[in-house]
Structure formats: C-alpha cells, structure tokens
Short mmCIF file of C-alpha atoms and ligand atoms in Angstrom, two decimals:
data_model
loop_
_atom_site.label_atom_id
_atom_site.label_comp_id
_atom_site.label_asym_id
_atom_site.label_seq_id
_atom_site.Cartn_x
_atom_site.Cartn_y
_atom_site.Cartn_z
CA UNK A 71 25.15 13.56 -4.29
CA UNK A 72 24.43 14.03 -0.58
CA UNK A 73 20.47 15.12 -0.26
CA UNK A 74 19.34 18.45 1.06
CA UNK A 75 17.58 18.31 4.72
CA UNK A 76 14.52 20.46 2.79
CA UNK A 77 14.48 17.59 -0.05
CA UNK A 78 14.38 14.45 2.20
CA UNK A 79 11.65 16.13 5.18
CA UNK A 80 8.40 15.82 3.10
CA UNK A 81 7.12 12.55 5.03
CA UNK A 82 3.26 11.94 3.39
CA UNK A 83 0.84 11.24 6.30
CA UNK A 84 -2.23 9.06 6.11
CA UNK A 85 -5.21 11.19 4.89
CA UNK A 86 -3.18 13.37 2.80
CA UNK A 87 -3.79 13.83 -1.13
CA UNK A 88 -1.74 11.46 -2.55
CA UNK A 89 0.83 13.54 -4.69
CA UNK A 90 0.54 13.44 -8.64
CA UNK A 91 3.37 13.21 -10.71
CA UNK A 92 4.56 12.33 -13.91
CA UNK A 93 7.18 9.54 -14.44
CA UNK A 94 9.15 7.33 -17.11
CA UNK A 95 7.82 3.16 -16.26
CA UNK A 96 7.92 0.24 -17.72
CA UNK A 97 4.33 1.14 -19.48
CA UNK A 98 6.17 4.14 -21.28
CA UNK A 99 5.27 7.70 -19.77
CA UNK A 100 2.42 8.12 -17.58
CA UNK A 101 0.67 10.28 -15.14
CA UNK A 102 -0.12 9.35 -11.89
CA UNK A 103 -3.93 10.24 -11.24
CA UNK A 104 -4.57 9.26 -14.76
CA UNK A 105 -3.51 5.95 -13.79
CA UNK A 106 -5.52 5.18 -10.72
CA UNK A 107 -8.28 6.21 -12.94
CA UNK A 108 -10.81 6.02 -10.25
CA UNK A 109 -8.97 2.47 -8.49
CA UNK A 110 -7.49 2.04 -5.20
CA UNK A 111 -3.53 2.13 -6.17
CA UNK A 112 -0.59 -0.48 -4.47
CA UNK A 113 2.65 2.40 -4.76
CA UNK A 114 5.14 0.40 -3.80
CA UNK A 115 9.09 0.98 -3.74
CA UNK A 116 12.20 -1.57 -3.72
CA UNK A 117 15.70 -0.60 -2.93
CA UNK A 118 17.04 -1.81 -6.09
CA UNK A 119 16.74 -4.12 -9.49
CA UNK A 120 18.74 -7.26 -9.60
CA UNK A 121 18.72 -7.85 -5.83
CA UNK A 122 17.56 -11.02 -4.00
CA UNK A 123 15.02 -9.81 -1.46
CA UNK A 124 13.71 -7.02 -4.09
CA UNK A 125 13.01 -10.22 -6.72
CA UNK A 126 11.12 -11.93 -4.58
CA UNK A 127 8.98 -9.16 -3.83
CA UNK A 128 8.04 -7.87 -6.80
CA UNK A 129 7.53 -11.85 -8.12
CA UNK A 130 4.98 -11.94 -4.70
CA UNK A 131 2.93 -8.94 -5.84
CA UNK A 132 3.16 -9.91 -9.84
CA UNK A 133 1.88 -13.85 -8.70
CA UNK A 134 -0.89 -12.20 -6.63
CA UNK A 135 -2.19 -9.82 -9.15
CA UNK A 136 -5.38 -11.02 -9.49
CA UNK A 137 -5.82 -10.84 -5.86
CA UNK A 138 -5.80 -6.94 -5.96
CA UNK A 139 -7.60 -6.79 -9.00
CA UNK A 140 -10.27 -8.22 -7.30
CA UNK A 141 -10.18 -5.93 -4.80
CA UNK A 142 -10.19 -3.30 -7.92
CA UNK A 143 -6.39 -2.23 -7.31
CA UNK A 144 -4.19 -1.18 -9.29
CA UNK A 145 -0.36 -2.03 -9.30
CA UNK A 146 2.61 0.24 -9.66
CA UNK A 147 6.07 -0.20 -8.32
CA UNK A 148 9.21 1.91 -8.35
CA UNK A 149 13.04 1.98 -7.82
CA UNK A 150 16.04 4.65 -8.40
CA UNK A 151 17.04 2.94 -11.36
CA UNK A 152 17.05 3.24 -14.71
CA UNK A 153 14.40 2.35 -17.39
CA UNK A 154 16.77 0.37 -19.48
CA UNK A 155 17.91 -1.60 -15.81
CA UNK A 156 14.00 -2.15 -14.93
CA UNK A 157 13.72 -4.01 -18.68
CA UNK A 158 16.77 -6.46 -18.55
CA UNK A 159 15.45 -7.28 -14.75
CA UNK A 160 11.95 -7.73 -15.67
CA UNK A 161 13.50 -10.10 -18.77
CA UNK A 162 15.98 -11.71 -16.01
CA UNK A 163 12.98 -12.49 -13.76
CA UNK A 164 11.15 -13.75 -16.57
CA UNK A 165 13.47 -16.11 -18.18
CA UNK A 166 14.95 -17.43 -14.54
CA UNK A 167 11.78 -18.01 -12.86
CA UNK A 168 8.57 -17.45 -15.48
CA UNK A 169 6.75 -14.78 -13.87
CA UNK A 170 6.12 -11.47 -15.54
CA UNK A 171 6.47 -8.38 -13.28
CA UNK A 172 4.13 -6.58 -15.88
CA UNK A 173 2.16 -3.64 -13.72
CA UNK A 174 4.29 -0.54 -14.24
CA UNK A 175 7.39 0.19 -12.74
CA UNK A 176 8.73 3.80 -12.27
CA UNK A 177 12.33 4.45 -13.19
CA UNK A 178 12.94 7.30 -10.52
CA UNK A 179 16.29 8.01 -11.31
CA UNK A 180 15.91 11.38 -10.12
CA UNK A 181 14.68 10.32 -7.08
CA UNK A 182 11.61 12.81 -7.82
CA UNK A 183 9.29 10.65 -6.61
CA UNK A 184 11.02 8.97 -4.00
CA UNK A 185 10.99 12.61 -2.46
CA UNK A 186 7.68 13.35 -2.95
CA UNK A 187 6.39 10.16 -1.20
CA UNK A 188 9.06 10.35 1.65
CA UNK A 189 11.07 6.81 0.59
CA UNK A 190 14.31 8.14 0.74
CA UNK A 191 15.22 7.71 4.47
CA UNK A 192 18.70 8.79 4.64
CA UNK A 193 20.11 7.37 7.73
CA UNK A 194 19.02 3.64 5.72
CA UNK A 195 20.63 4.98 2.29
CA UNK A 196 21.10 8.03 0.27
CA UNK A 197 21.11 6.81 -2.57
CA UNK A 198 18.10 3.99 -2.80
CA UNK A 199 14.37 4.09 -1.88
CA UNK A 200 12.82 1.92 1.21
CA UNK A 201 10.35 -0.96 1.02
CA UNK A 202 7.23 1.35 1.07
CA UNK A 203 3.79 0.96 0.18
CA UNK A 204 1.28 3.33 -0.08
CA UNK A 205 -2.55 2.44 0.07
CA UNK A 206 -4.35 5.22 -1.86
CA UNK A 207 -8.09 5.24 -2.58
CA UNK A 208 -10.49 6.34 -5.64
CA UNK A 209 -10.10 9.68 -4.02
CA UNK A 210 -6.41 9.63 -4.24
CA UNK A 211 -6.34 10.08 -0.26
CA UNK A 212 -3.02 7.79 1.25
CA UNK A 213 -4.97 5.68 3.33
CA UNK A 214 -1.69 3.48 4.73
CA UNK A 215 1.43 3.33 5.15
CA UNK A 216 4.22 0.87 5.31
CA UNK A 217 7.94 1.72 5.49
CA UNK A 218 10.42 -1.41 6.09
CA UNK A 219 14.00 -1.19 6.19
CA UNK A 220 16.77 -2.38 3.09
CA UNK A 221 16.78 -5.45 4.88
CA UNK A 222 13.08 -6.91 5.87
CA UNK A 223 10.96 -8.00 2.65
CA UNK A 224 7.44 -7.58 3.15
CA UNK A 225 4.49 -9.84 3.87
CA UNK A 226 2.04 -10.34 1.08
CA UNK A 227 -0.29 -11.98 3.18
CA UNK A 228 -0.34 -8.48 5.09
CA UNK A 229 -0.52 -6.14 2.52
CA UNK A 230 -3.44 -7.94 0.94
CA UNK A 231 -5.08 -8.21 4.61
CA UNK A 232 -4.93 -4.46 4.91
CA UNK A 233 -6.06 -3.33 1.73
CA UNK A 234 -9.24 -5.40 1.83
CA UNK A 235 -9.20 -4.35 5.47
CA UNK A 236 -9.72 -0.89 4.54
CA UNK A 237 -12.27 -1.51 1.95
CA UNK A 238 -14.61 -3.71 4.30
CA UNK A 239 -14.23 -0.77 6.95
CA UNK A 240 -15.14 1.94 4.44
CA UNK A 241 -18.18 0.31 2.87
CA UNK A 242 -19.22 -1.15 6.03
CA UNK A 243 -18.29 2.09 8.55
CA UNK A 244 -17.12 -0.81 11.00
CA UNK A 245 -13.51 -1.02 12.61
CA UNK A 246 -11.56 -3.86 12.33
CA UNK A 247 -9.69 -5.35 15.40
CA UNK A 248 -6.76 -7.55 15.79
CA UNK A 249 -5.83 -9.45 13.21
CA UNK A 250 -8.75 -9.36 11.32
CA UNK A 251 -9.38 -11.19 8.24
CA UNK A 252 -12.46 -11.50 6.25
CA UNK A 253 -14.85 -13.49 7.11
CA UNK A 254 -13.99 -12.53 10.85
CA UNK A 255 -16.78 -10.50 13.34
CA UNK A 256 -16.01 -6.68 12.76
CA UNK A 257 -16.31 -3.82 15.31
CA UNK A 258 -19.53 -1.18 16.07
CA UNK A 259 -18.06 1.96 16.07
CA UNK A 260 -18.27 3.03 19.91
CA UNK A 261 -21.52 4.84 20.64
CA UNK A 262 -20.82 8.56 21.01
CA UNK A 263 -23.92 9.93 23.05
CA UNK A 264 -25.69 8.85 25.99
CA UNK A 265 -28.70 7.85 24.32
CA UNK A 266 -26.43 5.22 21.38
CA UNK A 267 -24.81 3.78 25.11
CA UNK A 268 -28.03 3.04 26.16
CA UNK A 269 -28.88 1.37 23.23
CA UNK A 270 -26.16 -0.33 23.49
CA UNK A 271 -26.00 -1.72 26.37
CA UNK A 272 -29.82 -3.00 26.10
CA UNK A 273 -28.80 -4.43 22.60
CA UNK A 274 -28.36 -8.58 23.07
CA UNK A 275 -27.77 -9.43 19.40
CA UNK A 276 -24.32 -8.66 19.09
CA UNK A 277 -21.36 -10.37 20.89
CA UNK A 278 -20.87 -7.46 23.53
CA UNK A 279 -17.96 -7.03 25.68
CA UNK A 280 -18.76 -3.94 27.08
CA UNK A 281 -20.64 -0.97 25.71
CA UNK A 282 -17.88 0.18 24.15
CA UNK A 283 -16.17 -3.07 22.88
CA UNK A 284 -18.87 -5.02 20.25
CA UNK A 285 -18.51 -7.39 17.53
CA UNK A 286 -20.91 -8.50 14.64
CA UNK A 287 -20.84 -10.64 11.87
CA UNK A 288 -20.92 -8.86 7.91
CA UNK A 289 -23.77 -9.93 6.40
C1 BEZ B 89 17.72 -7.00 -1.65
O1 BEZ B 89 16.69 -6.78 -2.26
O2 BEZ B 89 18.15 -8.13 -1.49
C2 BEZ B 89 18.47 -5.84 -1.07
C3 BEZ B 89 18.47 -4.63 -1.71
C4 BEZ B 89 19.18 -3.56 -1.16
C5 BEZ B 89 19.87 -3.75 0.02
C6 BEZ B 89 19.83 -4.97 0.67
C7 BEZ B 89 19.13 -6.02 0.12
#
C-alpha cells in the first residue's frame, strides 16, 4: 500500500495542539485527551514488536516508570502492529527478561495515528513508524519533539533530561542552557528594555557573563 503525498505531509510542530484520537491499546479502547487527563504525556513510537533495538526501548521506559511519574507523566507507546502482536510481545518480554511493558500501547494498524503525528517518514519505511516522542503538556500543546531513524535507539537519560527540562523552565520562566541537568544554574531570560539592561548590568548577585548571558541557582 504505497502512502499518498497528502497522507504522509502532516508533520506536528512544537506548540501545536496535540491531535486527539481514538485508538485500540493494550489498556482496551481509549481516547487520547481522556488519557492525559490533565498530565504531561511520553507518545512514543517503535518501528516494530519483536525487534531487538525496539525491546530494549520500551524495557528502558517500562524500568524508568516511576521516574516520569514523578515528574507527573504519563506513558503511552505505539507501533503498526496488531493488538494480538503487542500481547504475545509484551508476554515475550515478560517471561525472557521480567519487566512488564504495562503503560498502554497503541495498535495503529491503520497507521491513523502514525499520520496524524507525522511518524511515518517514507523515505525510512512505508510501512513502519519512526522512533518518535512527543512531549505534550496538561494543555495538550506538543512541547518536543524527537524523531530518530529505524536504526538509532534512543537515550533515556535524554528524554528524562528534557521532560523535567521543560517543566523546571515553565514553572520557573528560566531557560536552560547546555546540557543542563537539575540541580545545575539556569538562565535569566535576556532583559528586553533598556531599563531591565540596566538592571542588569548593575545586578552582582548572579554569575553574569554579559548582560545578556546570566546564570542563577533554583532555589
Ligand atoms: C529494531 O528494533 O531492532 C529494529 C526495528 C526495525 C528496523 C530495524 C531495527
């Protein structure tokens, strides 16, 4: 089934409304914005069940589950494969290597919402979603993106980094520079009139590179 140029160009951008949709998971039947239920969501795709760099993935984000429900995240993965596949692999993953890959999983066999959330990337396959993850907030705004290839698994480490990342920076109304990680000095939003670059530049208590580069601590 070769896919239609007007089916495959809907790419979602960061600070669109994430798309709602219904869909067949692991859970049984569910809606999508019912789900989130006022969370931050992890939507996250894998190529396909019962592959080696998928497995080790989707173990990754089931053995750091409590990790993103501290950050008050919810889980929810998906594939172009059927319900009846996503049960024998979540069994398979089970019984090989005792972990449970119990958040939802969406068996998108109609590639509906692969489409919708732009994971179908032809020119890397036609027929199976990329390694995407989607950061979407209480509001159901995308927030980030991540595509990587068939071939490149993820980094936990990173995906945890950036979802806290964006939390700190919308409570706070800092930025976040360079390889940031909590605990690290955030960024004062550049001053945006002459009279905040004054202030700035008289201001002592923060580490100051120029008036336009300064750090603080979170307290
Ligand atoms: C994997 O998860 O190992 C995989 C899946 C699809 C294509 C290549 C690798």
């Amino acid at each position: 089934m070769e896919l239609q140029e007007n089916e495959i160009s809907i790419m979602p951008r960061i600070g669109d409304d994430a798309p709602d949709f219904d869909a067949m998971t692991t859970h049984g039947k569910l809606n999508f914005s019912e789900f989130a239920d006022g969370k931050w969501v992890v939507l996250f795709s894998h190529p396909a069940d019962f592959t080696p760099v998928c497995t080790t993935e989707l173990s990754g984000f089931a053995q750091r589950k409590d990790e993103f429900e501290a950050l008050n995240t919810k889980l929810i993965g998906l594939s172009i494969d059927s319900i009846h596949s996503h049960l024998a692999w979540v069994n398979n993953v089970k019984e090989k290597t005792n972990v449970y890959l119990d958040f939802p999983i969406i068996a998108d066999i109609d590639m509906k919402v692969a489409k919708l959330y732009g994971m179908l990337q032809p020119n890397e396959s036609e027929t199976a979603a990329v390694r995407a993850v989607f950061f979407i907030d209480p509001y159901m705004k995308i927030r980030l993106i991540m595509y990587y290839p068939l071939n490149v698994g993820r980094n936990m480490d990173e995906i945890l980094r950036v979802l806290d990342a964006l939390q700190v920076s919308d409570k706070n109304k800092v930025a976040l520079p360079l390889n940031w990680k909590r605990g690290d000095k955030v960024i004062v939003p550049p001053p945006k009139t002459l009279e905040e670059m004054e202030e700035r530049i008289a201001d002592s208590a923060h580490e100051k590179i120029d008036f336009y580069l300064v750090k603080k601590e979170l307290v």
